[in-house]
Amino acid sequence: MYFFKNKSGLLILLLIIPFVWTCKQDTQWKGQGPIKKVSTETVPIQLQYKGVFDLGDGVFISNDYDGARLNGVARINDTLISVLITPENSPINMSPWYGFKIWSELEKNIAVKLTYAENAYNRYYPKISKDGSNWEAIDSSKYQVVMENRDGDAVPANLTMQISVSTDTTWISAQELITVSEVNGWMDELLSNSFVSKSIIGRSRDGRPINLLKIGESDDQKMIIVLSRQHPPEVTGFLAMESFIETICTDIEIAKKFRAEYNVYVVPMINPDGVSKGHWRHNSGGVDLNRDWESFNQPETSAIRDFMKQKVTQTGGVFYFGIDFHSTSEDIFYTNSSEQNVNMPGLVIKLIDAVGNEFPNYTPNVRPSTETGTMITSTSFIFYEYGAEALTYEVGDNTPREFVNKKGEVTALKLMELMTK
Ligand SMILES: [Zn+2]
């Protein structure tokens, strides 16, 4: 009440309110650090030697398949094998992907130690499979992680897992192995819907097709773009994208209405070379594709840029929304600056709120980009070049897969509701 005794008191109060409000906003909406612009000119990558390694005593290990990564192996003793995991080139983001198959003529228990090159450390906890397609996480009692102090931070420097091996092959992988051919199979299933079609919009550096799905029966005046797998190991993001797209393809009324009004263009696998070669992050040009959306030095990003440009030129249509699926340590929504004039203002924030409201114990973690106008990542390109509301949808590496699927589904449902209002 003291403040209201005179006019200057009231003025002070009026000055304090917005200050407190701004601070509250700052604590709620943590901005990510600026994404650094880096060169995206092609550089050489280190190829893996592919083959079956005979470890003696009837034990064999192989990296001779799509998506594998194992750069060296040594038998330390009867019961311990050490595998070396190195990146395709460096500098590189710390997301060491690994994948190999192991079998033994005699049934036995064996320890496999993951050793990382240079300063790398463990990101992914091992998954195991007996057929290469059905995966489960190895029980945490079956592996040990050695922590090391690096520049003041404790990091998981290496990991040793206990596995039982036999003539039946055991597959070990950083995350569920979802290869180019599995993604092709998923696309083929969707093609059984009359409103889905597929085309090739370009080729990767190694010549693999960059496939595009078209979902919808509209006249292309309203469009959305969906991207996935710029970063090969980011499988949880891919799983969310699958669930998101499958929901848009269902028979429910809102989906039918949405598909009559909008066409959805999907590039489910932007980096097929990186996925096939078991890369940590880059394409065959040794480049992080999600830093190439301004320079367009790589064929994968250029294919999408050219497709979007051609579409708008041919049809006069508008992109209203873009979403790019990734994975990181936790579930995060990276958004763009809210000050830009866009085609459907406020859509992304409304969408995130609506998704959050569907899950009682879940508060969405939102991080608006602090940059304005810089096009380094896919979503900043979509936002600034086309005025489409755009969202980088990050899924935690260890987020339970059931929740990943459910949230992907709810995101699609809420988006369709909001965009057809
Ligand atoms: Zn990513």
Short mmCIF file of C-alpha atoms and ligand atoms in Angstrom, two decimals:
data_model
loop_
_atom_site.label_atom_id
_atom_site.label_comp_id
_atom_site.label_asym_id
_atom_site.label_seq_id
_atom_site.Cartn_x
_atom_site.Cartn_y
_atom_site.Cartn_z
CA MET A 1 0.00 0.00 0.00
CA TYR A 2 2.96 2.27 0.62
CA PHE A 3 3.49 2.76 -3.10
CA PHE A 4 0.07 4.23 -3.66
CA LYS A 5 0.63 7.15 -1.28
CA ASN A 6 2.00 9.27 -4.09
CA LYS A 7 2.34 9.28 -7.84
CA SER A 8 6.02 8.39 -7.90
CA GLY A 9 5.27 5.29 -5.78
CA LEU A 10 2.75 4.13 -8.34
CA LEU A 11 5.25 4.77 -11.11
CA ILE A 12 7.86 2.62 -9.31
CA LEU A 13 5.32 -0.19 -8.99
CA LEU A 14 4.47 0.04 -12.69
CA LEU A 15 8.17 -0.20 -13.50
CA ILE A 16 8.67 -3.18 -11.19
CA ILE A 17 5.79 -5.30 -12.58
CA PRO A 18 7.17 -5.68 -16.11
CA PHE A 19 10.66 -6.34 -14.68
CA VAL A 20 9.41 -9.17 -12.47
CA TRP A 21 7.33 -10.52 -15.36
CA THR A 22 10.37 -10.51 -17.66
CA CYS A 23 12.45 -12.38 -15.07
CA LYS A 24 9.71 -14.97 -14.69
CA GLN A 25 9.65 -15.41 -18.46
CA ASP A 26 13.42 -15.87 -18.45
CA THR A 27 13.30 -18.64 -15.90
CA GLN A 28 10.45 -20.44 -17.66
CA TRP A 29 11.67 -20.08 -21.23
CA LYS A 30 15.32 -20.95 -21.29
CA GLY A 31 16.82 -19.96 -24.62
CA GLN A 32 19.34 -22.30 -26.15
CA GLY A 33 22.83 -20.96 -26.76
CA PRO A 34 23.30 -19.57 -30.26
CA ILE A 35 23.92 -22.28 -32.84
CA LYS A 36 27.32 -21.59 -34.34
CA LYS A 37 27.67 -21.09 -38.03
CA VAL A 38 30.28 -23.55 -39.28
CA SER A 39 31.67 -24.38 -42.70
CA THR A 40 29.59 -26.97 -44.53
CA GLU A 41 32.06 -27.50 -47.37
CA THR A 42 32.66 -31.19 -48.05
CA VAL A 43 35.56 -32.79 -46.17
CA PRO A 44 36.89 -36.37 -46.26
CA ILE A 45 35.48 -39.02 -43.96
CA GLN A 46 37.09 -42.13 -42.55
CA LEU A 47 35.47 -45.32 -43.88
CA GLN A 48 35.16 -48.42 -41.70
CA TYR A 49 36.89 -51.62 -42.65
CA LYS A 50 33.90 -53.95 -43.04
CA GLY A 51 34.08 -57.64 -42.36
CA VAL A 52 33.91 -60.55 -39.96
CA PHE A 53 36.63 -60.51 -37.30
CA ASP A 54 37.81 -63.90 -36.01
CA LEU A 55 38.63 -63.42 -32.33
CA GLY A 56 39.85 -66.98 -31.83
CA ASP A 57 38.33 -69.70 -29.70
CA GLY A 58 35.28 -69.80 -32.00
CA VAL A 59 34.19 -66.21 -31.26
CA PHE A 60 33.35 -63.88 -34.15
CA ILE A 61 32.26 -60.27 -34.41
CA SER A 62 30.99 -58.46 -37.52
CA ASN A 63 30.24 -54.96 -38.73
CA ASP A 64 29.37 -56.16 -42.23
CA TYR A 65 25.84 -54.80 -42.47
CA ASP A 66 23.98 -51.53 -42.98
CA GLY A 67 24.06 -49.21 -39.98
CA ALA A 68 26.91 -51.05 -38.22
CA ARG A 69 29.77 -49.25 -36.53
CA LEU A 70 32.86 -50.93 -35.13
CA ASN A 71 36.27 -49.54 -36.06
CA GLY A 72 38.54 -52.04 -34.40
CA VAL A 73 38.43 -54.99 -32.03
CA ALA A 74 40.86 -56.72 -29.68
CA ARG A 75 40.49 -59.83 -27.59
CA ILE A 76 41.91 -58.83 -24.22
CA ASN A 77 41.53 -62.23 -22.55
CA ASP A 78 39.24 -65.27 -22.44
CA THR A 79 36.23 -63.31 -21.34
CA LEU A 80 36.90 -59.71 -22.40
CA ILE A 81 36.67 -58.13 -25.85
CA SER A 82 37.39 -54.46 -26.45
CA VAL A 83 35.84 -52.68 -29.42
CA LEU A 84 36.98 -49.31 -30.73
CA ILE A 85 34.37 -46.77 -31.82
CA THR A 86 35.60 -43.75 -33.79
CA PRO A 87 33.71 -40.97 -35.59
CA GLU A 88 33.48 -40.48 -39.36
CA ASN A 89 35.51 -37.26 -39.01
CA SER A 90 36.03 -34.52 -36.47
CA PRO A 91 35.25 -32.10 -34.90
CA ILE A 92 31.92 -33.74 -34.22
CA ASN A 93 29.04 -33.71 -31.75
CA MET A 94 29.48 -36.25 -28.94
CA SER A 95 27.00 -38.90 -30.05
CA PRO A 96 29.03 -42.08 -30.62
CA TRP A 97 26.91 -44.56 -32.53
CA TYR A 98 27.93 -48.21 -32.38
CA GLY A 99 26.54 -51.42 -33.79
CA PHE A 100 27.91 -54.94 -34.29
CA LYS A 101 26.97 -58.63 -34.32
CA ILE A 102 28.65 -61.27 -32.22
CA TRP A 103 28.43 -65.07 -32.07
CA SER A 104 30.37 -68.02 -30.65
CA GLU A 105 30.63 -71.71 -31.49
CA LEU A 106 30.40 -72.50 -27.78
CA GLU A 107 27.85 -70.93 -25.48
CA LYS A 108 29.61 -68.56 -23.05
CA ASN A 109 29.39 -65.28 -21.15
CA ILE A 110 31.57 -62.55 -22.49
CA ALA A 111 32.27 -58.92 -21.57
CA VAL A 112 32.41 -56.33 -24.36
CA LYS A 113 34.04 -53.01 -23.58
CA LEU A 114 33.18 -49.97 -25.72
CA THR A 115 36.28 -47.83 -26.10
CA TYR A 116 35.87 -44.43 -27.68
CA ALA A 117 38.48 -42.56 -29.69
CA GLU A 118 40.12 -39.45 -28.27
CA ASN A 119 37.87 -37.45 -25.99
CA ALA A 120 34.60 -39.10 -26.87
CA TYR A 121 32.37 -40.59 -24.22
CA ASN A 122 29.27 -42.73 -23.99
CA ARG A 123 25.86 -41.30 -24.97
CA TYR A 124 23.76 -44.38 -25.73
CA TYR A 125 23.11 -47.31 -23.42
CA PRO A 126 23.23 -50.61 -25.30
CA LYS A 127 20.26 -52.28 -26.97
CA ILE A 128 20.23 -55.99 -27.79
CA SER A 129 18.46 -58.05 -30.42
CA LYS A 130 18.39 -61.64 -31.64
CA ASP A 131 17.11 -60.82 -35.14
CA GLY A 132 18.22 -57.25 -35.89
CA SER A 133 14.69 -55.88 -35.84
CA ASN A 134 13.23 -56.50 -32.36
CA TRP A 135 15.26 -54.63 -29.77
CA GLU A 136 15.34 -54.16 -26.05
CA ALA A 137 17.52 -52.14 -23.71
CA ILE A 138 20.17 -54.22 -21.94
CA ASP A 139 19.35 -54.36 -18.24
CA SER A 140 21.46 -51.78 -16.41
CA SER A 141 22.75 -54.49 -14.03
CA LYS A 142 24.44 -56.02 -17.09
CA TYR A 143 26.78 -53.11 -17.80
CA GLN A 144 29.23 -50.90 -15.94
CA VAL A 145 30.09 -47.35 -16.84
CA VAL A 146 33.45 -45.81 -15.90
CA MET A 147 33.18 -42.11 -15.13
CA GLU A 148 36.12 -39.81 -15.75
CA ASN A 149 36.73 -36.20 -14.89
CA ARG A 150 37.18 -34.14 -18.05
CA ASP A 151 37.68 -30.39 -17.63
CA GLY A 152 35.70 -30.38 -14.42
CA ASP A 153 32.83 -32.51 -15.75
CA ALA A 154 32.28 -36.17 -14.85
CA VAL A 155 31.62 -38.01 -18.11
CA PRO A 156 30.91 -41.71 -18.88
CA ALA A 157 34.26 -42.48 -20.51
CA ASN A 158 33.61 -46.12 -21.38
CA LEU A 159 31.09 -48.89 -20.90
CA THR A 160 31.49 -52.63 -20.42
CA MET A 161 28.52 -54.94 -21.01
CA GLN A 162 28.08 -58.60 -20.10
CA ILE A 163 26.41 -60.70 -22.77
CA SER A 164 25.87 -64.39 -23.31
CA VAL A 165 26.85 -65.52 -26.77
CA SER A 166 26.12 -68.66 -28.76
CA THR A 167 25.80 -69.80 -32.38
CA ASP A 168 22.64 -67.65 -32.47
CA THR A 169 23.83 -64.20 -33.49
CA THR A 170 23.46 -61.41 -30.92
CA TRP A 171 23.07 -57.88 -32.25
CA ILE A 172 24.26 -54.94 -30.15
CA SER A 173 23.41 -51.38 -31.04
CA ALA A 174 23.45 -47.86 -29.55
CA GLN A 175 19.72 -47.50 -30.24
CA GLU A 176 17.18 -49.60 -32.13
CA LEU A 177 18.63 -50.20 -35.60
CA ILE A 178 16.33 -48.50 -38.11
CA THR A 179 18.03 -48.68 -41.49
CA VAL A 180 17.23 -47.20 -44.88
CA SER A 181 15.50 -50.43 -45.97
CA GLU A 182 13.30 -50.44 -42.86
CA VAL A 183 12.28 -46.85 -43.55
CA ASN A 184 11.52 -47.84 -47.16
CA GLY A 185 9.31 -50.65 -45.82
CA TRP A 186 7.47 -48.17 -43.59
CA MET A 187 6.88 -45.85 -46.56
CA ASP A 188 5.59 -48.76 -48.66
CA GLU A 189 3.00 -49.59 -45.99
CA LEU A 190 1.74 -46.00 -46.04
CA LEU A 191 1.47 -46.18 -49.83
CA SER A 192 -1.46 -48.59 -49.45
CA ASN A 193 -3.51 -45.44 -48.66
CA SER A 194 -4.93 -43.85 -51.81
CA PHE A 195 -4.01 -40.36 -50.54
CA VAL A 196 -0.28 -41.17 -50.13
CA SER A 197 2.26 -41.05 -52.96
CA LYS A 198 6.05 -41.20 -53.12
CA SER A 199 8.64 -39.48 -55.28
CA ILE A 200 12.40 -38.96 -55.35
CA ILE A 201 13.46 -35.30 -54.96
CA GLY A 202 17.22 -35.81 -55.17
CA ARG A 203 20.15 -38.05 -54.41
CA SER A 204 22.50 -38.18 -51.47
CA ARG A 205 26.23 -37.67 -51.96
CA ASP A 206 26.62 -41.46 -52.43
CA GLY A 207 23.64 -41.58 -54.81
CA ARG A 208 20.94 -42.91 -52.50
CA PRO A 209 17.45 -41.56 -53.21
CA ILE A 210 16.03 -38.77 -51.05
CA ASN A 211 12.43 -39.94 -50.84
CA LEU A 212 9.45 -37.67 -50.37
CA LEU A 213 5.98 -38.74 -49.31
CA LYS A 214 2.96 -36.67 -50.24
CA ILE A 215 0.00 -37.13 -47.90
CA GLY A 216 -3.29 -35.43 -48.65
CA GLU A 217 -5.81 -34.62 -51.34
CA SER A 218 -5.74 -30.84 -51.29
CA ASP A 219 -4.87 -28.49 -54.15
CA ASP A 220 -1.46 -27.57 -52.64
CA GLN A 221 -2.57 -24.09 -51.59
CA LYS A 222 -1.85 -25.06 -47.97
CA MET A 223 1.14 -27.24 -47.21
CA ILE A 224 3.25 -28.51 -44.34
CA ILE A 225 6.73 -30.04 -44.39
CA VAL A 226 7.99 -32.79 -42.11
CA LEU A 227 11.68 -33.77 -41.80
CA SER A 228 13.55 -36.53 -40.00
CA ARG A 229 16.90 -38.25 -39.60
CA GLN A 230 19.36 -35.49 -40.46
CA HIS A 231 21.39 -37.00 -37.62
CA PRO A 232 21.69 -40.78 -38.08
CA PRO A 233 21.62 -42.02 -34.45
CA GLU A 234 18.56 -39.95 -33.51
CA VAL A 235 16.16 -42.86 -33.60
CA THR A 236 13.73 -41.66 -30.90
CA GLY A 237 12.99 -38.57 -33.00
CA PHE A 238 12.34 -40.84 -35.95
CA LEU A 239 9.94 -42.99 -33.90
CA ALA A 240 7.99 -39.85 -32.91
CA MET A 241 7.85 -38.82 -36.58
CA GLU A 242 6.45 -42.24 -37.54
CA SER A 243 3.69 -41.98 -34.98
CA PHE A 244 2.97 -38.35 -35.99
CA ILE A 245 2.64 -39.28 -39.68
CA GLU A 246 0.64 -42.47 -39.06
CA THR A 247 -1.88 -40.40 -37.09
CA ILE A 248 -2.29 -37.99 -40.01
CA CYS A 249 -2.99 -41.04 -42.22
CA THR A 250 -5.73 -42.53 -40.01
CA ASP A 251 -9.42 -42.82 -40.85
CA ILE A 252 -10.66 -40.43 -38.14
CA GLU A 253 -12.74 -37.38 -39.12
CA ILE A 254 -10.18 -34.73 -38.15
CA ALA A 255 -7.51 -36.45 -40.26
CA LYS A 256 -9.83 -36.68 -43.28
CA LYS A 257 -10.72 -33.00 -42.90
CA PHE A 258 -7.05 -32.07 -42.51
CA ARG A 259 -5.99 -34.03 -45.60
CA ALA A 260 -8.72 -32.36 -47.66
CA GLU A 261 -7.37 -28.94 -46.73
CA TYR A 262 -3.59 -29.52 -46.49
CA ASN A 263 -0.96 -31.55 -48.25
CA VAL A 264 1.75 -32.90 -45.98
CA TYR A 265 5.20 -33.41 -47.51
CA VAL A 266 7.49 -35.76 -45.59
CA VAL A 267 11.20 -36.50 -45.98
CA PRO A 268 11.57 -39.31 -43.44
CA MET A 269 15.27 -39.99 -44.14
CA ILE A 270 17.34 -36.93 -45.06
CA ASN A 271 20.71 -38.55 -44.41
CA PRO A 272 20.54 -42.10 -45.84
CA ASP A 273 24.34 -42.27 -46.33
CA GLY A 274 25.04 -41.40 -42.71
CA VAL A 275 22.50 -43.96 -41.50
CA SER A 276 23.86 -46.73 -43.76
CA LYS A 277 27.45 -46.00 -42.83
CA GLY A 278 26.68 -45.95 -39.11
CA HIS A 279 27.76 -42.31 -38.72
CA TRP A 280 27.69 -40.44 -35.43
CA ARG A 281 26.20 -37.32 -37.03
CA HIS A 282 27.41 -36.30 -40.49
CA ASN A 283 26.58 -37.14 -44.11
CA SER A 284 29.07 -38.62 -46.58
CA GLY A 285 30.45 -35.13 -47.13
CA GLY A 286 31.54 -35.10 -43.47
CA VAL A 287 29.03 -32.33 -42.70
CA ASP A 288 26.37 -31.78 -40.06
CA LEU A 289 23.40 -31.31 -42.41
CA ASN A 290 21.52 -29.26 -39.83
CA ARG A 291 24.11 -26.48 -40.20
CA ASP A 292 23.78 -26.32 -44.00
CA TRP A 293 20.44 -24.54 -44.44
CA GLU A 294 22.00 -21.23 -45.46
CA SER A 295 24.96 -22.30 -47.58
CA PHE A 296 23.39 -25.46 -49.08
CA ASN A 297 26.73 -27.08 -49.86
CA GLN A 298 25.31 -30.60 -49.56
CA PRO A 299 22.96 -32.41 -51.98
CA GLU A 300 20.58 -33.62 -49.23
CA THR A 301 19.68 -30.13 -47.97
CA SER A 302 19.69 -28.68 -51.49
CA ALA A 303 17.13 -31.27 -52.61
CA ILE A 304 14.65 -30.09 -49.98
CA ARG A 305 15.33 -26.41 -50.66
CA ASP A 306 14.73 -26.98 -54.40
CA PHE A 307 11.58 -29.02 -53.79
CA MET A 308 10.01 -26.32 -51.57
CA LYS A 309 10.91 -23.55 -53.99
CA GLN A 310 9.55 -25.44 -56.97
CA LYS A 311 6.34 -26.27 -55.14
CA VAL A 312 5.61 -22.66 -54.21
CA THR A 313 6.53 -21.40 -57.68
CA GLN A 314 4.34 -23.97 -59.44
CA THR A 315 1.26 -23.78 -57.25
CA GLY A 316 1.37 -20.37 -55.58
CA GLY A 317 0.69 -22.33 -52.39
CA VAL A 318 1.91 -21.52 -48.91
CA PHE A 319 3.83 -23.56 -46.33
CA TYR A 320 2.09 -23.02 -43.00
CA PHE A 321 4.07 -25.33 -40.77
CA GLY A 322 7.34 -27.25 -40.67
CA ILE A 323 8.58 -29.78 -38.14
CA ASP A 324 11.96 -31.51 -37.89
CA PHE A 325 12.36 -34.51 -35.58
CA HIS A 326 15.58 -35.05 -33.57
CA SER A 327 16.85 -36.66 -30.38
CA THR A 328 18.88 -35.35 -27.47
CA SER A 329 19.25 -35.93 -23.73
CA GLU A 330 15.64 -34.96 -22.97
CA ASP A 331 12.36 -33.96 -24.64
CA ILE A 332 12.69 -30.35 -25.84
CA PHE A 333 10.79 -28.10 -28.25
CA TYR A 334 13.06 -25.59 -30.00
CA THR A 335 10.98 -22.73 -31.39
CA ASN A 336 11.75 -19.62 -33.43
CA SER A 337 11.50 -15.93 -32.53
CA SER A 338 7.91 -14.91 -31.86
CA GLU A 339 8.46 -11.45 -33.36
CA GLN A 340 8.56 -12.61 -36.96
CA ASN A 341 5.44 -12.19 -39.10
CA VAL A 342 4.37 -15.67 -40.07
CA ASN A 343 1.51 -17.25 -42.01
CA MET A 344 -0.21 -18.70 -38.95
CA PRO A 345 1.01 -16.67 -35.95
CA GLY A 346 1.11 -18.40 -32.57
CA LEU A 347 0.51 -21.89 -33.98
CA VAL A 348 3.59 -23.50 -32.46
CA ILE A 349 3.04 -22.16 -28.93
CA LYS A 350 -0.66 -23.14 -29.07
CA LEU A 351 0.38 -26.59 -30.25
CA ILE A 352 2.91 -27.09 -27.45
CA ASP A 353 0.37 -25.92 -24.85
CA ALA A 354 -2.29 -28.25 -26.24
CA VAL A 355 0.10 -31.22 -26.19
CA GLY A 356 1.19 -30.40 -22.62
CA ASN A 357 -2.44 -30.25 -21.46
CA GLU A 358 -3.05 -33.82 -22.66
CA PHE A 359 -0.47 -35.28 -20.27
CA PRO A 360 -1.15 -34.52 -16.59
CA ASN A 361 2.41 -35.10 -15.34
CA TYR A 362 4.28 -33.60 -18.25
CA THR A 363 5.38 -29.98 -18.67
CA PRO A 364 6.79 -29.27 -22.13
CA ASN A 365 10.33 -27.97 -22.11
CA VAL A 366 10.36 -25.06 -24.58
CA ARG A 367 13.50 -23.25 -25.75
CA PRO A 368 12.99 -20.40 -28.19
CA SER A 369 15.94 -19.66 -30.45
CA THR A 370 17.74 -16.46 -29.51
CA GLU A 371 18.80 -15.68 -33.06
CA THR A 372 16.77 -13.66 -35.49
CA GLY A 373 17.07 -14.07 -39.21
CA THR A 374 19.96 -16.55 -39.29
CA MET A 375 19.25 -19.63 -41.35
CA ILE A 376 21.57 -22.37 -40.14
CA THR A 377 19.12 -25.11 -39.18
CA SER A 378 16.21 -26.56 -41.15
CA THR A 379 13.53 -24.99 -38.98
CA SER A 380 15.09 -21.52 -39.09
CA PHE A 381 15.20 -21.85 -42.90
CA ILE A 382 11.54 -22.91 -43.10
CA PHE A 383 10.57 -20.09 -40.74
CA TYR A 384 12.50 -17.18 -42.27
CA GLU A 385 12.34 -18.24 -45.93
CA TYR A 386 8.68 -19.27 -46.02
CA GLY A 387 7.08 -17.64 -42.97
CA ALA A 388 5.93 -21.07 -41.85
CA GLU A 389 5.69 -21.67 -38.13
CA ALA A 390 8.46 -24.20 -37.48
CA LEU A 391 9.40 -26.52 -34.67
CA THR A 392 12.44 -28.64 -33.87
CA TYR A 393 10.93 -31.59 -32.02
CA GLU A 394 13.57 -33.20 -29.81
CA VAL A 395 12.95 -36.53 -28.12
CA GLY A 396 15.07 -37.80 -25.23
CA ASP A 397 17.39 -40.72 -26.02
CA ASN A 398 15.94 -42.63 -23.08
CA THR A 399 12.33 -41.41 -23.19
CA PRO A 400 10.08 -44.50 -22.83
CA ARG A 401 9.10 -45.55 -26.34
CA GLU A 402 5.43 -45.78 -25.42
CA PHE A 403 5.44 -42.10 -24.44
CA VAL A 404 7.40 -41.21 -27.59
CA ASN A 405 4.64 -42.81 -29.70
CA LYS A 406 1.79 -41.34 -27.67
CA LYS A 407 3.20 -37.81 -27.78
CA GLY A 408 3.83 -38.09 -31.53
CA GLU A 409 0.19 -39.08 -31.96
CA VAL A 410 -1.14 -36.30 -29.71
CA THR A 411 1.06 -33.72 -31.48
CA ALA A 412 -0.52 -34.70 -34.82
CA LEU A 413 -4.07 -34.64 -33.41
CA LYS A 414 -3.65 -31.22 -31.80
CA LEU A 415 -1.95 -29.81 -34.88
CA MET A 416 -4.80 -30.98 -37.13
CA GLU A 417 -7.36 -29.48 -34.76
CA LEU A 418 -5.57 -26.13 -34.55
CA MET A 419 -4.91 -25.87 -38.29
CA THR A 420 -8.47 -26.64 -39.36
CA LYS A 421 -10.19 -24.29 -36.90
ZN ZN B 1 19.66 -33.76 -34.19
#
